[in-house]
Every structure is written in structure tokens, then in C-alpha cells.
XYZ file of C-alpha atoms in Angstrom:
704
model
C -14.046 -28.099 20.579
C -11.041 -27.841 22.564
C -8.750 -25.690 20.569
C -8.987 -22.647 20.068
C -9.538 -20.613 16.266
C -9.814 -17.295 17.335
C -7.341 -15.811 13.750
C -5.446 -13.926 17.320
C -4.878 -14.550 21.008
C -7.241 -12.325 23.378
C -4.949 -9.199 24.556
C -4.750 -9.492 28.442
C -3.862 -6.037 29.204
C -5.052 -4.670 32.065
C -8.174 -2.668 32.000
C -8.215 0.701 31.924
C -12.199 1.268 32.970
C -14.256 -1.486 35.203
C -15.664 -3.391 31.892
C -13.303 -3.300 28.803
C -14.850 -4.595 26.107
C -12.379 -6.848 23.601
C -12.672 -6.895 19.888
C -16.633 -6.085 19.607
C -18.225 -5.068 16.696
C -21.524 -4.032 18.645
C -22.040 -2.157 22.097
C -23.460 -3.651 25.209
C -26.110 -2.182 27.250
C -26.808 -2.970 30.596
C -29.780 -2.910 32.038
C -31.062 0.848 34.710
C -30.562 -1.368 37.539
C -28.185 -0.557 41.478
C -25.057 -2.397 41.564
C -26.813 -3.081 45.146
C -29.215 -5.771 42.545
C -26.404 -6.933 41.054
C -25.747 -9.457 43.750
C -29.167 -11.629 42.316
C -28.898 -12.593 38.779
C -32.253 -10.266 38.053
C -33.860 -12.782 35.524
C -34.362 -14.891 38.714
C -36.929 -15.292 41.603
C -37.052 -17.208 44.848
C -34.926 -19.347 42.942
C -36.666 -19.697 39.656
C -36.431 -18.046 36.374
C -38.828 -14.663 36.958
C -40.535 -15.232 33.239
C -43.391 -13.004 34.266
C -40.984 -9.875 34.442
C -38.199 -11.435 31.801
C -37.773 -9.449 28.451
C -35.382 -10.014 25.330
C -34.330 -6.015 26.665
C -33.275 -7.330 30.227
C -32.301 -10.986 28.847
C -29.707 -9.527 26.430
C -28.669 -6.979 29.274
C -27.984 -9.201 31.619
C -25.658 -11.600 29.470
C -24.134 -8.303 28.309
C -23.574 -7.455 31.708
C -21.892 -10.601 33.095
C -20.121 -11.781 30.332
C -18.001 -8.588 31.004
C -17.856 -8.876 34.760
C -16.815 -12.009 33.871
C -13.938 -10.909 31.437
C -12.943 -8.601 33.916
C -12.709 -11.163 36.947
C -9.987 -13.224 34.337
C -7.841 -10.272 33.882
C -8.454 -9.331 38.259
C -6.428 -12.676 37.949
C -3.999 -12.406 36.524
C -3.449 -8.946 38.036
C -2.865 -10.938 41.190
C -0.620 -14.011 39.436
C 1.734 -11.838 37.822
C 1.398 -8.999 40.972
C 2.306 -11.653 44.025
C 1.785 -15.405 43.104
C 3.648 -16.349 46.223
C 1.204 -14.896 48.568
C -2.106 -17.030 46.286
C -4.180 -20.103 47.034
C -5.023 -22.171 44.157
C -8.560 -22.850 44.996
C -9.055 -19.306 47.492
C -7.630 -16.943 45.158
C -7.977 -18.188 41.555
C -10.700 -20.572 41.274
C -13.177 -19.589 43.855
C -12.820 -15.688 42.025
C -13.474 -17.661 38.834
C -16.632 -19.759 39.678
C -18.256 -17.501 41.682
C -18.472 -14.379 38.359
C -18.752 -17.738 36.125
C -22.132 -19.836 37.258
C -23.384 -16.039 37.286
C -22.520 -16.099 33.236
C -23.873 -19.634 33.646
C -26.870 -18.967 35.024
C -27.778 -16.243 32.519
C -26.833 -17.781 29.021
C -28.289 -21.366 30.448
C -31.544 -19.169 30.829
C -31.223 -16.895 27.869
C -30.145 -19.764 25.915
C -33.222 -21.825 26.735
C -35.413 -19.000 25.996
C -34.745 -18.367 22.395
C -35.116 -21.836 21.389
C -38.325 -21.877 23.031
C -40.475 -18.454 22.124
C -38.985 -16.503 18.990
C -40.845 -13.398 19.943
C -39.423 -13.323 24.165
C -35.771 -13.999 22.463
C -35.662 -12.897 19.008
C -32.579 -14.921 16.703
C -31.391 -10.934 16.480
C -30.548 -10.507 20.095
C -29.144 -14.001 21.253
C -26.960 -14.772 18.310
C -25.231 -10.906 18.986
C -24.229 -12.383 21.797
C -24.380 -15.970 21.811
C -20.625 -16.216 20.107
C -19.108 -13.485 22.983
C -20.239 -15.176 25.436
C -18.480 -18.928 24.138
C -15.930 -16.903 24.072
C -15.877 -15.049 27.155
C -16.739 -18.630 29.240
C -13.154 -19.448 27.068
C -11.541 -16.927 28.447
C -9.959 -18.379 31.245
C -7.942 -21.086 29.045
C -6.277 -18.950 26.727
C -4.802 -16.881 30.142
C -1.022 -17.307 30.153
C -0.707 -16.509 33.866
C -3.111 -18.803 34.479
C -2.018 -21.801 32.802
C 1.373 -21.550 34.264
C -0.284 -21.032 37.594
C -1.797 -24.155 37.452
C 1.439 -25.795 35.910
C 3.676 -25.165 39.084
C 1.410 -25.962 41.803
C 1.866 -28.499 43.738
C -1.907 -31.044 43.441
C -0.607 -33.915 44.897
C -2.308 -33.028 49.018
C -5.876 -31.916 46.476
C -9.011 -34.321 46.092
C -10.014 -35.806 43.737
C -12.736 -33.799 42.310
C -9.578 -30.837 42.950
C -7.860 -32.717 41.256
C -9.484 -33.021 38.017
C -10.598 -28.877 37.961
C -6.421 -28.578 37.817
C -6.629 -31.422 34.705
C -8.974 -29.348 33.124
C -7.344 -26.080 33.406
C -4.318 -27.542 32.165
C -5.676 -29.625 28.811
C -7.333 -27.000 27.526
C -5.019 -24.353 28.169
C -1.671 -27.472 25.991
C -4.305 -27.525 23.264
C -4.586 -23.978 22.666
C -1.324 -23.552 23.134
C -0.394 -21.973 26.512
C 2.919 -24.923 26.559
C 4.164 -22.686 23.785
C 6.992 -20.167 23.178
C 6.381 -17.051 21.689
C 7.437 -17.742 18.593
C 6.119 -20.810 18.390
C 2.328 -19.541 20.333
C 2.702 -16.876 17.115
C 2.558 -19.900 15.197
C -0.049 -21.851 16.705
C -2.013 -18.538 15.989
C -1.931 -18.120 12.730
C -1.954 -21.939 11.942
C -5.403 -21.108 14.490
C -6.731 -18.605 11.850
C -6.191 -20.501 9.231
C -8.017 -23.222 10.606
C -11.385 -21.006 11.093
C -11.370 -18.809 7.580
C -10.905 -23.011 5.642
C -14.299 -23.923 7.903
C -16.005 -21.402 7.345
C -15.235 -21.837 3.752
C -16.198 -26.133 3.923
C -19.726 -24.920 6.117
C -20.532 -22.320 3.463
C -19.744 -24.316 0.372
C -22.063 -27.684 1.889
C -24.797 -24.782 2.748
C -24.936 -23.235 -0.833
C -24.320 -26.469 -2.673
C -27.231 -28.189 -0.959
C -29.702 -24.978 -0.991
C -29.031 -25.789 -5.028
C -31.535 -29.331 -4.348
C -35.081 -29.075 -4.505
C -37.891 -31.282 -6.173
C -41.036 -29.950 -6.181
C -44.220 -33.254 -5.846
C -47.187 -32.246 -6.578
C -49.226 -35.948 -6.867
C -50.869 -37.292 -3.715
C -50.493 -41.015 -3.886
C -47.116 -40.498 -3.821
C -47.313 -38.468 0.087
C -49.799 -40.633 1.190
C -48.576 -42.696 3.789
C -46.197 -39.986 5.123
C -46.787 -39.003 8.507
C -48.483 -35.120 9.474
C -45.487 -33.949 10.719
C -43.036 -34.630 7.777
C -45.991 -33.351 5.411
C -45.687 -30.140 7.106
C -42.525 -29.181 7.155
C -41.646 -30.412 3.415
C -45.632 -28.551 2.372
C -45.181 -24.780 0.647
C -48.931 -23.972 1.087
C -51.486 -24.101 3.953
C -52.918 -27.239 4.209
C -50.623 -29.766 4.772
C -52.099 -32.390 3.183
C -53.423 -30.808 -0.703
C -49.875 -29.774 -1.696
C -47.757 -29.175 -3.498
C -44.564 -30.524 -0.860
C -41.369 -29.738 -0.998
C -38.493 -31.462 -1.692
C -34.285 -30.811 -0.041
C -31.594 -32.781 0.962
C -32.928 -30.926 5.495
C -34.131 -34.584 7.319
C -33.623 -36.675 3.715
C -33.102 -40.425 5.786
C -36.747 -39.419 6.840
C -37.987 -39.162 3.005
C -36.750 -42.323 1.959
C -38.453 -43.992 5.001
C -41.364 -43.331 3.371
C -41.541 -42.061 -0.493
C -42.564 -45.141 -2.915
C -41.108 -43.599 -5.807
C -37.720 -45.369 -5.960
C -36.540 -42.967 -8.820
C -37.088 -40.269 -6.228
C -35.383 -42.101 -3.969
C -32.171 -42.750 -5.850
C -31.697 -38.930 -6.608
C -32.098 -37.559 -3.832
C -30.110 -39.835 -2.049
C -27.476 -39.350 -4.765
C -28.183 -35.226 -4.531
C -27.126 -35.395 -0.768
C -23.679 -37.381 -1.559
C -22.518 -34.892 -3.756
C -23.035 -31.725 -1.809
C -19.710 -29.581 -2.110
C -18.054 -31.571 -5.271
C -18.811 -29.755 -8.059
C -17.717 -26.703 -9.250
C -16.634 -23.740 -7.719
C -17.765 -25.206 -4.306
C -16.108 -27.880 -4.523
C -14.934 -28.640 -0.792
C -11.975 -30.991 -2.282
C -8.968 -28.149 -2.026
C -10.708 -26.790 2.175
C -10.380 -29.966 3.039
C -7.086 -31.367 2.251
C -5.947 -28.170 3.756
C -8.157 -28.005 6.981
C -6.101 -31.743 7.257
C -3.029 -30.853 6.622
C -2.944 -27.502 8.596
C -4.722 -29.528 11.423
C -1.208 -32.508 10.954
C 0.885 -29.345 11.709
C -1.350 -28.125 14.668
C -0.949 -31.883 16.372
C 2.810 -31.628 15.560
C 3.503 -28.356 16.667
C 2.179 -29.487 19.854
C 4.239 -32.783 19.983
C 1.671 -35.012 19.338
C 2.071 -37.320 16.230
C -1.296 -36.560 14.585
C -4.602 -34.672 15.329
C -6.277 -37.651 16.223
C -3.513 -38.650 18.220
C -4.170 -34.851 20.003
C -7.480 -35.351 20.388
C -7.743 -37.898 22.480
C -6.504 -35.787 24.968
C -10.204 -35.240 25.564
C -11.899 -38.615 25.019
C -11.815 -41.711 27.636
C -10.465 -44.246 25.709
C -7.425 -42.483 25.841
C -5.805 -43.931 22.636
C -6.778 -44.179 18.956
C -5.362 -47.455 19.202
C -8.335 -48.806 22.104
C -10.891 -47.223 20.215
C -9.626 -48.563 16.491
C -9.709 -52.328 18.304
C -12.904 -51.538 20.006
C -14.367 -51.595 16.666
C -12.776 -53.409 14.846
C -14.075 -56.245 17.855
C -18.013 -55.121 16.870
C -17.412 -54.609 13.405
C -16.365 -58.549 13.685
C -19.411 -59.084 14.240
C -22.304 -57.059 12.700
C -20.840 -57.561 8.999
C -22.107 -61.153 8.553
C -25.580 -60.278 9.740
C -24.924 -57.440 7.508
C -24.975 -59.612 4.322
C -27.810 -61.667 5.740
C -29.945 -58.787 6.818
C -29.884 -57.750 2.911
C -30.426 -60.712 1.883
C -33.502 -61.247 3.698
C -34.192 -57.080 2.734
C -34.481 -58.446 -0.924
C -36.345 -61.411 -0.160
C -38.926 -59.492 1.805
C -39.120 -56.317 -0.985
C -39.582 -58.924 -4.043
C -42.227 -61.033 -2.290
C -43.977 -57.502 -2.099
C -43.189 -56.850 -5.745
C -39.850 -55.221 -5.665
C -38.097 -56.026 -8.644
C -33.783 -55.467 -9.039
C -31.449 -55.467 -6.871
C -31.810 -53.042 -3.440
C -29.353 -50.067 -3.116
C -28.576 -47.572 -0.059
C -31.045 -45.056 -1.355
C -33.732 -48.546 -0.961
C -33.419 -49.863 2.583
C -34.825 -46.820 4.776
C -37.944 -47.814 2.638
C -38.248 -50.993 2.524
C -36.241 -52.162 6.229
C -39.612 -49.926 7.370
C -41.968 -52.107 5.477
C -40.677 -55.405 6.821
C -40.711 -53.129 10.793
C -45.017 -52.805 9.854
C -44.837 -56.332 8.808
C -42.469 -59.095 10.543
C -43.521 -57.062 14.139
C -46.962 -55.360 13.254
C -45.361 -52.379 14.108
C -46.510 -49.222 12.226
C -44.941 -45.680 14.289
C -47.904 -43.690 12.586
C -50.617 -46.629 14.878
C -48.985 -47.233 17.928
C -47.947 -44.246 18.571
C -52.134 -44.601 19.613
C -50.700 -47.254 22.593
C -47.799 -43.438 23.714
C -49.929 -40.807 24.950
C -47.996 -38.231 26.041
C -49.082 -38.306 29.941
C -49.023 -41.869 30.495
C -45.509 -42.567 29.132
C -44.502 -39.191 31.430
C -45.919 -40.998 34.604
C -44.530 -44.472 33.346
C -40.613 -43.013 32.978
C -41.545 -40.954 36.779
C -42.349 -44.175 38.794
C -39.539 -46.543 36.921
C -36.467 -43.461 37.811
C -38.592 -43.067 41.122
C -37.958 -46.968 42.040
C -34.973 -47.058 40.179
C -32.849 -44.181 41.751
C -34.649 -43.956 45.221
C -36.439 -40.095 44.828
C -39.916 -39.084 43.889
C -40.832 -36.686 40.734
C -44.147 -33.956 41.666
C -45.536 -31.597 39.387
C -44.563 -28.372 40.700
C -48.052 -26.432 40.140
C -46.863 -23.326 41.452
C -43.641 -22.164 39.218
C -44.899 -19.936 36.785
C -42.961 -20.828 32.526
C -43.222 -19.488 29.787
C -45.842 -21.947 28.275
C -48.435 -24.222 29.057
C -47.255 -27.298 27.437
C -43.641 -26.469 29.804
C -44.540 -27.963 33.531
C -41.651 -28.110 36.021
C -41.593 -30.571 37.895
C -39.938 -31.148 41.659
C -37.261 -34.347 42.526
C -37.312 -35.243 46.031
C -35.526 -37.740 48.219
C -38.008 -40.522 48.464
C -39.122 -40.161 52.335
C -38.357 -36.064 52.575
C -40.135 -33.614 51.467
C -37.646 -30.826 49.961
C -37.282 -30.439 46.751
C -33.575 -31.207 45.609
C -33.758 -30.570 42.548
C -36.386 -28.844 39.565
C -36.606 -30.473 35.512
C -38.615 -27.913 33.239
C -40.076 -30.112 30.405
C -41.403 -28.495 27.428
C -41.687 -30.985 24.926
C -44.264 -30.145 21.533
C -43.837 -28.064 18.382
C -45.081 -24.472 17.946
C -45.245 -21.949 15.940
C -43.114 -19.506 18.206
C -40.829 -22.447 18.725
C -36.915 -22.898 17.164
C -37.991 -26.356 14.876
C -34.330 -28.585 15.437
C -34.294 -32.446 14.907
C -32.515 -33.876 18.349
C -33.691 -32.871 22.149
C -31.840 -30.173 24.186
C -31.223 -30.487 27.944
C -29.845 -26.826 29.453
C -28.463 -26.118 32.309
C -30.432 -23.473 33.476
C -29.479 -23.456 37.635
C -25.840 -25.743 37.795
C -24.339 -27.568 40.903
C -21.789 -25.693 42.354
C -21.176 -24.427 45.655
C -20.388 -21.105 44.695
C -24.397 -20.471 43.614
C -25.256 -20.979 47.327
C -28.429 -23.382 48.370
C -30.139 -23.221 46.023
C -32.615 -25.860 43.911
C -30.318 -26.707 40.246
C -32.304 -26.205 37.089
C -32.820 -27.899 33.969
C -35.104 -27.482 31.008
C -35.815 -30.578 28.745
C -36.556 -29.383 25.223
C -38.148 -31.147 22.310
C -39.927 -30.906 19.160
C -42.400 -33.909 19.626
C -45.228 -32.947 17.036
C -48.981 -33.154 17.496
C -51.978 -33.858 15.062
C -53.679 -30.749 14.579
C -57.444 -30.153 14.782
C -57.774 -34.034 15.698
C -59.550 -34.290 19.544
C -57.225 -36.649 20.479
C -54.123 -36.652 23.690
C -50.650 -36.577 22.662
C -49.197 -39.440 21.277
C -45.553 -40.912 20.581
C -43.495 -42.279 18.235
C -41.167 -44.558 19.251
C -38.469 -42.334 18.492
C -40.003 -39.479 20.669
C -40.465 -42.029 23.865
C -36.608 -42.916 23.378
C -36.069 -39.314 22.898
C -37.521 -38.287 26.581
C -36.277 -41.396 28.254
C -32.911 -40.124 26.579
C -33.134 -36.383 27.626
C -34.504 -37.442 30.951
C -31.531 -39.070 32.154
C -29.142 -36.100 30.850
C -30.696 -34.472 32.552
C -30.847 -35.858 36.059
C -27.137 -35.872 35.300
C -27.106 -32.590 35.405
C -29.251 -31.565 38.388
C -28.121 -34.563 40.566
C -23.964 -34.040 39.898
C -22.587 -33.856 43.358
C -19.822 -32.091 42.991
C -18.232 -28.277 44.597
C -16.954 -26.516 41.147
C -19.050 -25.554 38.366
C -15.967 -26.941 36.340
C -16.818 -30.128 36.641
C -21.074 -30.251 37.515
C -23.673 -32.107 35.380
C -21.777 -32.879 32.364
C -18.547 -29.821 32.140
C -15.736 -31.897 31.570
C -16.699 -35.348 31.105
C -15.141 -36.723 28.725
C -16.958 -36.350 25.389
C -17.131 -40.142 24.895
C -18.652 -40.483 28.075
C -21.341 -37.451 27.594
C -24.421 -39.783 26.162
C -23.191 -43.251 28.394
C -26.505 -42.599 31.217
C -28.666 -40.902 28.646
C -28.130 -44.098 26.399
C -29.075 -46.043 28.991
C -32.103 -44.826 29.655
C -32.722 -46.155 26.371
C -32.056 -49.250 27.180
C -34.145 -49.521 29.359
C -37.190 -49.474 26.293
C -36.416 -52.899 25.676
C -37.251 -54.066 28.886
C -40.957 -55.349 28.483
C -41.670 -54.432 32.109
C -41.228 -50.617 30.731
C -43.196 -51.047 28.236
C -46.093 -52.500 29.919
C -45.431 -49.434 32.777
C -46.006 -46.126 30.177
C -47.996 -47.316 27.628
C -51.609 -47.856 27.484
C -53.709 -47.024 24.452
C -55.329 -43.488 24.413
C -58.853 -44.530 24.229
C -58.940 -47.862 26.730
C -55.743 -47.848 28.259
C -55.924 -51.660 25.802
C -51.866 -52.739 26.870
C -49.490 -52.253 23.984
C -49.505 -55.617 21.414
C -45.672 -55.761 21.106
C -43.441 -55.660 24.284
C -40.636 -56.887 23.757
C -39.424 -53.426 21.806
C -35.796 -54.884 21.306
C -36.167 -56.193 17.581
C -37.642 -53.286 16.536
C -35.226 -50.784 18.179
C -32.555 -52.856 16.954
C -34.029 -53.257 13.636
C -30.660 -54.659 11.070
C -28.000 -54.162 13.303
C -25.390 -55.472 11.175
C -25.861 -52.800 8.526
C -27.326 -50.099 10.855
C -23.438 -50.781 12.734
C -21.110 -51.093 9.740
C -22.185 -48.043 8.735
C -21.745 -46.533 11.965
C -18.199 -47.411 12.470
C -17.532 -47.183 8.906
C -17.887 -42.305 9.836
C -16.192 -43.599 13.080
C -13.483 -44.278 11.391
C -13.163 -42.041 8.641
C -13.455 -39.642 10.678
C -10.545 -40.782 12.249
C -8.795 -41.550 9.479
C -8.677 -37.946 7.641
C -6.855 -37.377 11.100
C -4.770 -39.856 10.621
C -3.299 -40.293 7.259
C -1.933 -38.132 4.695
C -3.912 -39.626 1.978
C -6.196 -37.850 -0.470
C -9.979 -38.398 1.074
C -10.547 -39.931 -2.005
C -8.212 -43.045 -1.705
C -9.440 -42.931 1.806
C -12.682 -43.692 1.113
C -12.047 -46.036 -1.728
C -9.689 -48.117 0.242
C -12.181 -48.007 3.393
C -15.794 -48.727 1.556
C -15.314 -52.929 0.875
C -14.272 -53.445 4.238
C -18.048 -51.804 5.702
C -20.387 -52.005 3.002
C -22.080 -54.906 1.429
C -22.653 -52.725 -1.807
C -21.029 -51.033 -4.370
C -19.346 -47.612 -3.824
C -21.630 -45.015 -6.379
C -19.318 -43.701 -8.771
C -20.412 -39.827 -8.330
C -20.643 -40.621 -3.876
C -18.611 -37.744 -2.775
C -19.978 -37.855 0.997
C -16.283 -36.264 2.964
C -16.390 -33.076 1.174
C -20.065 -32.170 3.182
C -18.981 -34.615 6.382
C -19.650 -31.035 8.194
C -19.881 -33.196 11.881
C -16.283 -34.442 11.651
C -14.569 -31.304 9.981
C -15.814 -28.732 10.559
C -18.233 -29.103 13.736
C -16.414 -29.834 16.472
C -16.532 -33.335 16.496
C -13.729 -34.000 14.516
C -11.953 -37.436 15.667
C -15.111 -38.438 17.709
C -18.058 -39.631 15.437
C -17.055 -42.747 17.636
C -17.762 -41.357 21.524
C -22.194 -42.248 20.360
C -21.383 -45.702 19.754
C -18.578 -45.991 22.566
C -21.002 -44.578 25.522
C -23.363 -47.382 23.876
C -21.227 -49.926 24.469
C -20.604 -48.537 27.735
C -23.836 -48.014 28.165
C -25.059 -51.512 27.198
C -22.099 -52.970 30.210
C -23.697 -51.114 32.824
C -27.276 -51.624 31.951
C -26.479 -55.816 32.111
C -26.423 -54.960 35.828
C -30.101 -53.545 35.763
C -31.275 -56.602 33.429
C -29.422 -59.468 35.489
C -30.209 -58.080 39.278
C -33.084 -58.330 41.415
C -32.669 -55.953 43.414
C -33.422 -52.766 40.885
C -32.730 -50.331 43.953
C -29.453 -51.844 44.524
C -28.427 -50.804 41.095
C -30.017 -47.695 41.222
C -27.703 -46.408 44.214
C -24.845 -47.400 42.166
C -25.803 -45.542 39.260
C -26.806 -42.484 41.531
C -23.698 -42.452 43.937
C -21.707 -42.770 40.453
C -22.598 -41.748 37.106
C -25.235 -39.582 38.564
C -23.005 -37.384 41.052
C -19.633 -37.602 39.664
C -20.280 -34.651 37.446
C -16.808 -34.577 35.471
C -15.270 -34.110 38.761
C -14.064 -38.362 38.344
C -12.556 -39.435 35.212
C -14.712 -41.961 33.313
C -13.173 -44.957 33.534
C -12.756 -44.748 37.426
C -16.909 -44.338 37.251
C -17.252 -47.159 35.537
C -15.166 -49.255 37.471
C -17.231 -48.259 40.492
C -20.121 -49.060 39.507
C -19.724 -52.212 38.352
C -16.949 -53.390 39.902
C -14.277 -53.928 36.266
C -13.760 -52.265 33.444
C -16.035 -52.531 30.243
C -15.934 -54.514 28.113
C -17.752 -54.490 24.248
C -19.224 -58.260 24.665
C -21.987 -56.925 26.506
C -22.974 -54.648 23.901
C -22.436 -57.465 20.646
C -24.976 -60.117 22.838
C -27.624 -57.112 22.927
C -27.537 -56.385 19.261
C -26.442 -60.359 17.970
C -29.151 -62.646 20.773
C -28.287 -65.599 18.476
C -25.394 -65.344 17.650
C -24.053 -66.168 21.737
């Protein structure tokens, strides 16, 4: 999050030695490498990661070296500003030195982070985590400098180009939200409030974690889990054989469990436990939540904003809370009537299959999956036979290549960290000179850190300070593969969607056409615009021609029997959108209003759901994404990005010349990075401002 929650501002005293550590509880040991060898990153060779000669110790030492080097650079810049401010040029004397040192830090941290995710032996958690927070603080040190902030603030930006103005705007926004515009007395108050927020946030997180760990249930009946997919069984198994059990149910990954569990009582008990996390006894989060909300109100008012939500709009494309609320209300008006129809249909379907009673929230995931199988003949575990990984990947490459006028080929001479991982060169069509490299590491394995979502890590960003080296990015997924079966890796529709989405994000990182790291790739892209490209890529799967290109039975190459995936990808859109809008507005209202959290929840609930609010439901007390994990007043962002992506995708659908649309797409969404405001990026692509009508029509075609 932009706002610092450090207990106090980092000391900016002039260092007495070349490299001076700041408030660390450990010592960084630098590698035994001669000084002249530091001119290039020792973790890279010939423009790519030097995997064969990279060790955990070398990674930690190199990252330690460059973060100290960057901190020293910040102090050097501050000293120059203090000594001769009138003789300095903003970019030559301030930005360029920070870019030079900052790119070294970023390229090192990116690779070390990637190795941490893919190989626990090469980069053990204890080695990486000891420096992760340290590197994060080092990276943001420049935004906590009063000297640097004031120099930017007093500089005449009228003659700067658009990208340079965005760099200046970023420093000013970050500095303001870090309290640098305040006088000394108010900055002390700011620091104290930030310290208290950090304490309460830590308590909130801890209570959620400890409370969630209290729930578990052992399953011994194999009949109950007979429909569970293999990867779900493996994640729950507490024996060596995932098919024989027993299996342990926890609250981690509960949504997937609810889709497959046939036992209604077990669905209810686990769902109910998830809604009561951090609501009981000594782990009750009611007081920490109210303290966090009050402290954030105080912080926002200290900085001159009416509410914390208003303050958070500084880093959002939407620009104001009112714009968000208006757009969400427009979508909700379309979605709510459909939710009622969808649930009536689901109730009738469940009854026809032998269900007795009235469907509740904990029943919906199970019966929704069953309904998709019955209505569309789509069983994800069976249909994945039509989506072998290599077929999907090659189809994706072909579609993207034709759309963006590029060519993608495997870089067979590049050594990667695992045989599963492959590197791919990207070329401009008709040119044999590579312009970027993307690593794709798709599958689960023992030494890989298991995460619920895929990751895109920028290894070598686009930046003038890095010279002519090719930009590099890595896509790290956790696609499960069957154990002991003689079949190629097969993808569920969720896996295919994830691959498309993350490939779009990687393209955004490596095809950026900017000069400065500050605005390269996804850097400085407003939070609610970050996922526009990735959602655009996901929308490609609603095109039957795309589905035909990426599918074919792994044995016979037989065409997938269903090519219109839109109703499967977007089943029960009314219900799911109402749920998404509820949490988006809950997040905003918790930071707009001063009412008690329970009252806010009770007043909001009937506006969004056709279900009664359970008496024991206290879900705001475990709403970590909003309260304690950096997404405060930004939960709406994913939906906002979907809305804009749907609008942009309408050009792809309606224009027969896909390459023309692709050229505009590359010249705007992919090229600008954070060097142009996303509202202007959208206008330059679409020729107008975005509207939610296309998104509504995509989700509810029968209403248009």
C-alpha cells in the first residue's frame, strides 16, 4: 500500500561509511566478488539468469549488496539536494541515479523472488524472507525522503514529456500519502497513527490466522470424496495415498471443497465456521477492526481528505468514490433480478435431482457445478482431456502472434531452473531479432511454493538504465498434474483461463515502451487498471474460434464438443456479480462510514442477496483483503478492470481486421505501462471513455 505503516520515518542522516544498514536485526554478508564485477549483475550472464552458477548464498548476498547500494544512493541524492539544489536537473541528477541503482535492485529481487517461488532448495524460505521486507523498505525509501519530495514539488514540469510528468506525479503522490507534505508536528502525529495502524493490523491478521486454524474435520468415508478431483484429494490427504484417506478439511481452499462435497451438513458446518472466523473469545476482531477504521479516518483527515476512501482514490483510475458507486450500482441493477431467476432455476434443478429443502449459500457451489454438468455437458475433470497443455500453449501463441503481429518461439539454448520451465523468445513479425523473453513454469511439484494463484515476476524490466538487454518476465503457475498416469498434462478451464490471463500480464511487462523503471510495465498503473490486459486475454476464451484453436483431445485430437464457453465461464452471473459488488461496497463503506461494522453489514446485506443473513455471520471480522492485506478501498478494482476489459474486447469481437485492433492494443495498453494515465490509454485505444454497457451485455445477453 502507498501509505507507510512504519513505526517511524527512516533516519536520513548522512552515512559515515559507504554502506550503512538501517534498523536491521541481522547482518548482510556480501559475496567475495571483486568490485569491478559489480558493474554487471552476478546473477545474470549474457542477458539471462545464470542458473547453473546461482546459489542461495549468492542470491542473498547480491540482493543485500544492491539494497544497501540503493539506500546509499538515496542518501547521496539527498546530500546533493541539500548542498546545491539550484544546480541540479530533475532527471539528470535525481531520477537517473535512482534509476541506475533501482534497476539493479529490481533485477536481483525479481530473480530471487522467482527462485523462492519455484525451488525451495535453491532459495529456502528462511533465506528469502530474511531480506524480503528489507528489500521492500529499501525500494520505497525514495518516497519517504523530504528532500526528494520537495525538489519534485518545486520543479517546473511544464516542459516535460508525458512519461516524465507521470514519474513526477508518482513521486509527489507517494510522498503526500507518506506524510511528506505535513509540517514537523503533524508528521510526528502521522508517524504515531501509522505505528498504531501497523500494530492493530498485525493483531487483526494474527487473530484471523489463529482462529481459522481452530477448525478442522477428519473425513474417513471414501464415498464422500468419490467425486473429488485428484489435486483436491492430495491437498487434503494426511496419508501417502490421496485416494485411501483419511482427509483433513480446513478452511484453506474451502470454496473448492464446497463445490464437490455432497454432504449438506458438512457443507454447512465448514461454511459457518468460515463466517465466524475471528469473532469469538480472545481472538475476536471487533475491537481491532474498529480501531483500524478510526485510525485510518484520523490519518486521512490529517492529510486533508474527508475519508480514508477519498484518500485512496489518489492511486485509482476511477478518480472518486462517487464514480465507483455509480458504476457498481448500474451493474447491480442489471444483476439483482437475474440473481433471483438463477437461484429459482438452481432450486428447481436441485429438487429434480432429489434435494429436499431450500437452497442456502453453502449449497450454491455444489449445485451450481452439478447444473453446469447437466445443462452444458461440461464436467471440468472430463473435459480437460480436450485441453492438453502443449495444444493450449501453442494455440495461445498463435492467437497472440496474429493479434499483436509478433512471433513466439522456444529459446532452446537458455538454461532454466527446472525441465518443466521453458523460455520463449518474442520477435516482431518478420524480424529475427528477439525483443523479449518470457519464462513459463506451469506445473505443481514438490519443491515449488504452492500458491492459489499464478504469479508473473518481472526479472529484467524495460528501462533505459538497463541498456539494450532484453526484458525478461516469468510466469509461475501451479497447474496440478496427475500422478502415475501416462497422459500429458491436461488443463481444466480454470487452468486455461489462468494461463491466458497471466500471459497477458507478462506481455504487459516485457512489451512496455518507456524509458523509466518508475513507469515500466505495471509500475505506476492505477490499481483498478492493473488487470485490464489480463481480463482482455480471459475474454478471448468466449470466442469459439479461439476455443477451437487451443483444444483437441489428447489422444485423438477430436474437437471439444462445446465451443461456446461463455455460459460456462460466466454461469449464474447475477449471483456472482451481486456477491462481488457487495464485497466491493462493503470495503468502501467500512472506510466511508463511522457506523459500527455490524450495522453496516446488516444494512447492506438485503440489497445484494436473496438469502437471509445468518445470525452468526461475522465475515467483516476476517475481511483481510480490505483490512490488513493492502487492498483497502480497492476490492472493486478487479471488477472495474473486467468492465473496462469487456469494453475493449468489444472492438476485438466487432472488427474483422484483428491485426488492426491488435496494433492499437499494443501501442496503448501494452506500450504505455504506467507512463500514461489509464483513462487516456483507454481513450487512445477505443476513441472514447469506457462504459459498463458492454460488460452488462456480455453477462446478460438475453436482456439486450
